[in-house]
């Protein structure tokens, strides 16, 4: 882990530079961010969104308030299954063009995302060199600087040179200190999702029929036994991204620079969970979990994560321990997103088969449970007698 945020509240950036951090940084950054009470419907077409985005930009930034609407352009960057990302370009009176990223939160995402936790972390991650600069806040979203890079694909993540860079940056990400409680939030979030998911009902009879097939008693039993097992691993606690899929990774090919973005699920959590969740995302949007990386690919990632300067000097026992840790938390990732999907099935207006996604992730959990449990139990037994 990085240095403790005490006294002068220093944060070490990715370049080794020391800057002011801690609660003082958080207060200073939030106080300087312009805010607007405008709310924008995430389901609007891009043509209908344009006028609302222009209104938002003029409300947030006084220097653009008198510009004619013809000076603004808006386009879609991506439309995920939680948020919607837009690019707004503004041609200023001087002729200079400024580009912004507009992130629209999906409705009711506060049930699965802790926005207070996100806002607490963002200034510290930004000062450490991660993500885009926060420029403005509005009722259901934020405005950030535009990153001139392309979004990675799932295939990109598996390329050795890209995987190595992700591993190195993830190590640095895990060294960022965010003030407040360092207690891991993973299981708190999972139990919260479980309680919310178990009490839902659906007006759509087809959705209700699918929902009724879920045995919440069985799911809770699985959650409890999995928590008991992972607790015994005593995995290191780090500030984790928790959603490192291809859509949250960007690459500037000309500069060879990789960016982590979108920290809304970020929290203190377990090292192995963050890595395992990333490996599960090799499946891509097609959810082909046969693409989960094999042991050789994982070990290459682990070497550059554990010792980026001397990756081939990592002791074998360290590689094995991280392999066991990661592939046990692999199961936790499936449980987390399975429960998340049930809540989204009720709350999200987006056209996505969330209940089908629950069954897909839960099936993957059950498919790999026996092998992952055996791996962990064997390792724990060996550790007792070593």
Coordinates of C-alpha atoms in Angstrom, one line a residue:
X1 CA 0.0 0.0 0.0
X2 CA 1.0 3.6 -0.4
X3 CA 1.9 6.1 2.3
X4 CA -0.6 6.9 5.0
X5 CA -2.5 10.2 4.5
X6 CA -1.4 11.8 7.8
X7 CA -0.1 15.2 8.7
X8 CA 0.5 17.0 5.5
X9 CA -1.9 14.7 3.5
X10 CA 0.6 13.8 0.8
X11 CA -0.4 11.6 -2.2
X12 CA 2.1 10.0 -4.5
X13 CA 1.1 10.2 -8.1
X14 CA 1.8 7.7 -10.9
X15 CA 4.9 9.8 -11.8
X16 CA 6.2 9.8 -8.3
X17 CA 5.2 13.4 -7.6
X18 CA 3.9 14.3 -4.2
X19 CA 0.7 16.4 -4.0
X20 CA -1.7 17.5 -1.3
X21 CA -4.3 14.8 -0.5
X22 CA -6.6 13.6 2.3
X23 CA -9.8 15.3 3.3
X24 CA -8.4 18.7 2.5
X25 CA -8.0 17.8 -1.1
X26 CA -11.6 16.4 -1.3
X27 CA -13.1 19.5 0.2
X28 CA -11.1 21.8 -2.1
X29 CA -11.9 19.9 -5.2
X30 CA -15.6 19.6 -4.6
X31 CA -15.9 23.2 -3.5
X32 CA -14.5 24.3 -6.9
X33 CA -16.7 22.2 -9.1
X34 CA -19.6 24.0 -10.7
X35 CA -23.0 22.4 -10.2
X36 CA -26.4 22.5 -11.9
X37 CA -29.8 21.2 -10.9
X38 CA -30.6 20.2 -14.5
X39 CA -31.7 16.5 -14.9
X40 CA -31.5 14.8 -18.3
X41 CA -33.5 11.8 -19.4
X42 CA -31.1 9.0 -20.3
X43 CA -33.6 7.4 -22.7
X44 CA -33.8 10.4 -25.0
X45 CA -32.6 10.1 -28.6
X46 CA -29.4 11.8 -29.5
X47 CA -31.2 14.5 -31.3
X48 CA -33.4 15.2 -28.3
X49 CA -30.4 15.1 -26.0
X50 CA -28.5 17.7 -27.9
X51 CA -30.7 20.7 -26.7
X52 CA -30.5 19.4 -23.1
X53 CA -26.7 19.0 -23.2
X54 CA -26.3 22.5 -24.6
X55 CA -28.5 23.9 -21.9
X56 CA -26.4 22.0 -19.3
X57 CA -23.1 23.3 -20.7
X58 CA -24.4 26.9 -20.7
X59 CA -25.7 26.5 -17.1
X60 CA -22.4 25.0 -15.8
X61 CA -19.9 27.2 -17.6
X62 CA -20.5 30.9 -17.7
X63 CA -18.0 31.5 -20.5
X64 CA -20.3 29.6 -22.9
X65 CA -23.6 31.0 -21.7
X66 CA -23.9 33.5 -24.6
X67 CA -22.7 31.2 -27.4
X68 CA -25.1 30.4 -30.2
X69 CA -26.3 26.7 -30.1
X70 CA -24.6 26.2 -33.5
X71 CA -21.3 26.2 -31.6
X72 CA -22.2 22.9 -29.8
X73 CA -22.2 19.4 -31.1
X74 CA -23.1 16.2 -29.3
X75 CA -22.4 12.6 -30.1
X76 CA -22.7 9.2 -28.4
X77 CA -19.5 7.6 -27.1
X78 CA -21.2 4.5 -25.6
X79 CA -24.4 3.3 -24.1
X80 CA -23.7 0.8 -21.4
X81 CA -26.1 -1.2 -19.3
X82 CA -25.9 1.3 -16.4
X83 CA -24.9 4.7 -17.8
X84 CA -24.7 6.6 -21.0
X85 CA -21.6 8.5 -22.2
X86 CA -21.7 11.4 -24.6
X87 CA -19.1 13.7 -26.1
X88 CA -19.9 17.4 -26.3
X89 CA -17.7 19.7 -28.4
X90 CA -17.8 23.4 -28.0
X91 CA -16.4 25.9 -30.5
X92 CA -15.5 28.9 -28.5
X93 CA -15.5 32.5 -29.9
X94 CA -11.8 32.3 -30.4
X95 CA -12.2 29.3 -32.7
X96 CA -10.7 26.9 -30.1
X97 CA -12.7 23.7 -29.8
X98 CA -13.1 22.1 -26.3
X99 CA -14.4 18.6 -25.9
X100 CA -16.1 17.2 -22.8
X101 CA -17.4 13.9 -21.7
X102 CA -21.0 13.9 -20.3
X103 CA -21.9 10.9 -18.1
X104 CA -25.6 10.3 -17.5
X105 CA -26.5 8.1 -14.6
X106 CA -29.2 5.5 -15.2
X107 CA -32.3 6.0 -13.1
X108 CA -32.3 4.4 -9.7
X109 CA -28.6 3.5 -10.0
X110 CA -28.2 4.8 -6.4
X111 CA -29.6 1.3 -5.4
X112 CA -26.4 -0.3 -6.7
X113 CA -23.9 2.6 -6.7
X114 CA -22.8 4.6 -3.7
X115 CA -22.5 8.1 -5.3
X116 CA -21.1 9.6 -2.1
X117 CA -18.3 7.0 -2.1
X118 CA -17.6 7.7 -5.7
X119 CA -17.3 11.4 -5.2
X120 CA -15.1 10.9 -2.2
X121 CA -12.6 8.8 -4.2
X122 CA -12.5 10.8 -7.5
X123 CA -10.3 13.7 -6.4
X124 CA -7.7 11.3 -4.9
X125 CA -7.7 9.0 -8.0
X126 CA -7.5 12.1 -10.3
X127 CA -4.5 13.6 -8.4
X128 CA -2.8 10.2 -8.6
X129 CA -3.2 10.3 -12.4
X130 CA -6.2 8.1 -13.0
X131 CA -9.3 9.0 -15.1
X132 CA -10.5 12.2 -16.5
X133 CA -10.6 15.6 -14.7
X134 CA -14.0 16.3 -13.0
X135 CA -15.3 19.6 -14.4
X136 CA -19.0 19.8 -13.4
X137 CA -21.8 18.0 -11.6
X138 CA -25.5 18.0 -12.4
X139 CA -28.6 16.3 -11.0
X140 CA -28.1 12.9 -12.6
X141 CA -24.6 12.9 -13.9
X142 CA -21.2 14.6 -14.3
X143 CA -19.1 16.4 -16.8
X144 CA -15.4 15.4 -17.3
X145 CA -12.5 16.3 -19.5
X146 CA -12.5 14.3 -22.8
X147 CA -9.8 11.6 -23.0
X148 CA -8.5 11.4 -26.6
X149 CA -8.3 7.6 -26.7
X150 CA -10.3 4.6 -28.0
X151 CA -12.2 2.2 -25.8
X152 CA -10.7 -1.2 -25.6
X153 CA -12.4 -4.4 -26.8
X154 CA -12.4 -7.6 -24.8
X155 CA -10.0 -9.1 -27.4
X156 CA -7.6 -6.1 -26.7
X157 CA -7.5 -6.9 -23.0
X158 CA -6.2 -10.4 -23.7
X159 CA -3.3 -9.2 -25.8
X160 CA 0.0 -9.8 -23.9
X161 CA 1.3 -6.2 -24.2
X162 CA -2.0 -4.7 -23.1
X163 CA -2.5 -7.2 -20.3
X164 CA 0.9 -6.3 -18.9
X165 CA 0.1 -2.6 -18.9
X166 CA -3.2 -3.2 -17.2
X167 CA -1.4 -5.2 -14.5
X168 CA 1.1 -2.5 -13.9
X169 CA -1.5 0.3 -13.7
X170 CA -3.8 -1.8 -11.5
X171 CA -0.9 -2.2 -9.0
X172 CA -0.6 1.6 -8.9
X173 CA -4.3 2.0 -8.6
X174 CA -4.3 -0.3 -5.6
X175 CA -1.7 1.9 -3.9
X176 CA -3.9 5.0 -4.0
X177 CA -5.1 6.1 -0.5
X178 CA -8.6 7.3 -0.2
X179 CA -9.5 8.9 3.2
X180 CA -12.2 7.3 5.4
X181 CA -12.9 3.8 6.5
X182 CA -10.6 1.1 4.9
X183 CA -13.1 -1.6 5.7
X184 CA -13.8 -3.7 2.6
X185 CA -17.2 -3.1 1.2
X186 CA -17.6 -6.1 -1.1
X187 CA -19.7 -8.3 1.2
X188 CA -21.7 -5.3 2.6
X189 CA -22.7 -4.6 -1.0
X190 CA -23.5 -8.2 -1.8
X191 CA -25.8 -8.6 1.2
X192 CA -27.4 -5.2 0.4
X193 CA -28.1 -6.4 -3.1
X194 CA -29.5 -9.7 -1.8
X195 CA -31.9 -8.0 0.5
X196 CA -33.2 -5.6 -2.2
X197 CA -33.3 -8.4 -4.9
X198 CA -35.3 -10.8 -2.7
X199 CA -38.2 -8.4 -2.1
X200 CA -39.0 -7.4 -5.7
X201 CA -42.0 -8.0 -7.9
X202 CA -42.7 -7.3 -11.5
X203 CA -45.7 -6.1 -13.4
X204 CA -44.6 -7.9 -16.5
X205 CA -45.8 -11.5 -16.1
X206 CA -43.0 -12.9 -18.1
X207 CA -40.4 -11.2 -15.9
X208 CA -42.3 -12.3 -12.8
X209 CA -42.3 -15.9 -14.0
X210 CA -38.5 -15.7 -14.5
X211 CA -38.0 -14.1 -11.1
X212 CA -40.1 -16.7 -9.4
X213 CA -37.6 -19.4 -10.6
X214 CA -34.9 -17.9 -8.4
X215 CA -34.3 -19.7 -5.1
X216 CA -33.2 -16.9 -2.8
X217 CA -32.7 -19.3 0.0
X218 CA -30.2 -21.2 -2.1
X219 CA -28.5 -18.0 -3.2
X220 CA -28.1 -16.8 0.4
X221 CA -26.6 -20.2 1.4
X222 CA -24.1 -19.9 -1.4
X223 CA -23.2 -16.3 -0.4
X224 CA -22.5 -17.3 3.2
X225 CA -20.3 -20.3 2.4
X226 CA -18.4 -18.4 -0.2
X227 CA -17.8 -15.5 2.3
X228 CA -16.6 -18.0 4.9
X229 CA -14.1 -19.4 2.4
X230 CA -12.8 -16.1 1.1
X231 CA -12.4 -14.7 4.6
X232 CA -9.9 -17.5 5.3
X233 CA -7.7 -16.4 2.5
X234 CA -6.9 -13.1 4.2
X235 CA -6.5 -11.3 0.9
X236 CA -4.9 -7.9 1.0
X237 CA -7.3 -5.0 1.2
X238 CA -6.8 -2.3 -1.4
X239 CA -8.8 0.5 -3.0
X240 CA -10.3 -1.4 -5.9
X241 CA -11.9 -0.4 -9.2
X242 CA -14.3 -3.3 -9.1
X243 CA -15.5 -2.9 -12.7
X244 CA -12.5 -3.2 -14.9
X245 CA -14.2 -4.3 -18.1
X246 CA -13.1 -3.3 -21.6
X247 CA -15.5 -0.4 -21.6
X248 CA -13.7 1.2 -18.7
X249 CA -10.3 0.9 -20.3
X250 CA -9.1 3.3 -23.0
X251 CA -5.9 3.5 -25.1
X252 CA -4.2 6.3 -26.9
X253 CA -2.4 4.3 -29.5
X254 CA -0.2 7.1 -30.7
X255 CA 1.2 7.7 -27.2
X256 CA 0.8 4.1 -26.0
X257 CA -1.0 5.4 -22.9
X258 CA -3.6 3.3 -21.1
X259 CA -6.4 5.0 -19.1
X260 CA -8.7 3.6 -16.4
X261 CA -12.1 5.3 -16.3
X262 CA -15.5 5.2 -14.5
X263 CA -14.9 4.6 -10.8
X264 CA -18.5 4.5 -9.7
X265 CA -18.1 1.0 -8.2
X266 CA -14.8 1.8 -6.6
X267 CA -14.3 0.9 -2.9
X268 CA -11.9 -0.7 -0.5
X269 CA -12.1 -4.3 -1.3
X270 CA -9.9 -7.4 -1.8
X271 CA -7.0 -7.5 -4.2
X272 CA -8.0 -10.9 -5.6
X273 CA -11.6 -9.8 -6.3
X274 CA -10.5 -6.9 -8.4
X275 CA -8.2 -9.0 -10.5
X276 CA -10.7 -11.9 -10.8
X277 CA -13.5 -9.5 -11.8
X278 CA -11.2 -8.2 -14.6
X279 CA -10.5 -11.7 -15.8
X280 CA -14.2 -12.5 -15.9
X281 CA -14.6 -9.5 -18.2
X282 CA -12.5 -11.3 -20.8
X283 CA -15.8 -12.8 -21.7
X284 CA -16.8 -9.5 -23.3
X285 CA -20.3 -8.2 -24.0
X286 CA -21.1 -11.6 -25.6
X287 CA -20.5 -13.2 -22.2
X288 CA -18.3 -16.0 -23.6
X289 CA -16.8 -17.2 -20.3
X290 CA -14.7 -19.7 -22.2
X291 CA -12.4 -16.8 -22.8
X292 CA -11.4 -16.7 -19.1
X293 CA -7.6 -16.5 -19.1
X294 CA -5.7 -19.8 -18.6
X295 CA -3.0 -20.2 -15.9
X296 CA -0.1 -19.1 -18.2
X297 CA -1.9 -15.8 -19.1
X298 CA -2.8 -15.2 -15.4
X299 CA 0.7 -15.8 -14.2
X300 CA 2.1 -13.3 -16.7
X301 CA -0.4 -10.8 -15.4
X302 CA 0.5 -11.6 -11.8
X303 CA 4.3 -11.2 -12.4
X304 CA 3.8 -7.7 -13.8
X305 CA 1.4 -6.8 -11.1
X306 CA 3.5 -8.0 -8.2
X307 CA 6.9 -6.9 -9.4
X308 CA 6.6 -4.7 -12.5
X309 CA 10.4 -3.9 -12.5
X310 CA 11.5 -7.5 -12.1
X311 CA 8.5 -9.6 -13.2
X312 CA 10.4 -12.8 -13.7
X313 CA 11.9 -12.7 -10.2
X314 CA 8.5 -13.2 -8.5
X315 CA 8.7 -16.2 -6.1
X316 CA 6.6 -19.2 -7.2
X317 CA 4.8 -19.3 -3.9
X318 CA 3.6 -15.6 -4.4
X319 CA 2.3 -16.5 -7.9
X320 CA 0.5 -19.5 -6.6
X321 CA -1.0 -17.6 -3.6
X322 CA -2.4 -14.9 -5.9
X323 CA -3.6 -17.5 -8.4
X324 CA -5.6 -19.2 -5.6
X325 CA -6.9 -15.9 -4.2
X326 CA -8.0 -14.7 -7.7
X327 CA -9.7 -17.9 -8.7
X328 CA -11.6 -18.1 -5.5
X329 CA -12.9 -14.5 -5.8
X330 CA -13.8 -15.4 -9.4
X331 CA -16.9 -16.9 -7.9
X332 CA -17.6 -13.8 -5.8
X333 CA -17.6 -11.7 -9.0
X334 CA -20.3 -13.9 -10.5
X335 CA -22.5 -13.7 -7.4
X336 CA -22.1 -9.9 -7.2
X337 CA -23.1 -9.2 -10.7
X338 CA -25.9 -11.8 -10.6
X339 CA -27.6 -10.1 -7.7
X340 CA -26.9 -6.7 -9.3
X341 CA -28.7 -7.8 -12.4
X342 CA -31.9 -8.7 -10.5
X343 CA -32.2 -5.1 -9.2
X344 CA -31.4 -3.7 -12.6
X345 CA -34.2 -5.8 -14.1
X346 CA -36.7 -3.9 -11.9
X347 CA -35.2 -0.4 -12.0
X348 CA -33.5 0.1 -15.3
X349 CA -35.4 1.5 -18.4
X350 CA -32.7 0.1 -20.7
X351 CA -33.5 -2.7 -23.1
X352 CA -31.4 -5.4 -21.7
X353 CA -32.2 -8.9 -20.4
X354 CA -31.1 -8.4 -16.9
X355 CA -32.9 -11.5 -15.5
X356 CA -31.3 -13.6 -18.2
X357 CA -27.9 -12.1 -17.1
X358 CA -28.6 -13.2 -13.5
X359 CA -29.1 -16.8 -14.6
X360 CA -26.0 -16.7 -16.8
X361 CA -23.7 -15.4 -14.0
X362 CA -25.2 -17.7 -11.4
X363 CA -24.8 -20.7 -13.7
X364 CA -21.1 -19.7 -14.1
X365 CA -20.8 -19.6 -10.4
X366 CA -22.2 -23.1 -10.0
X367 CA -20.2 -24.5 -12.9
X368 CA -16.9 -23.5 -11.4
X369 CA -17.7 -23.7 -7.7
X370 CA -16.4 -27.2 -7.0
X371 CA -13.0 -26.7 -8.7
X372 CA -12.5 -23.3 -7.2
X373 CA -13.4 -24.5 -3.7
X374 CA -11.1 -27.5 -4.0
X375 CA -8.2 -25.2 -5.1
X376 CA -8.7 -22.9 -2.1
X377 CA -9.1 -25.7 0.4
X378 CA -6.0 -27.5 -0.8
X379 CA -4.0 -24.2 -0.6
X380 CA -5.3 -23.5 2.9
X381 CA -4.4 -27.0 4.0
X382 CA -0.9 -26.7 2.6
X383 CA -0.4 -23.4 4.4
X384 CA -1.4 -24.9 7.7
X385 CA 1.3 -27.6 7.5
X386 CA 4.0 -25.5 5.9

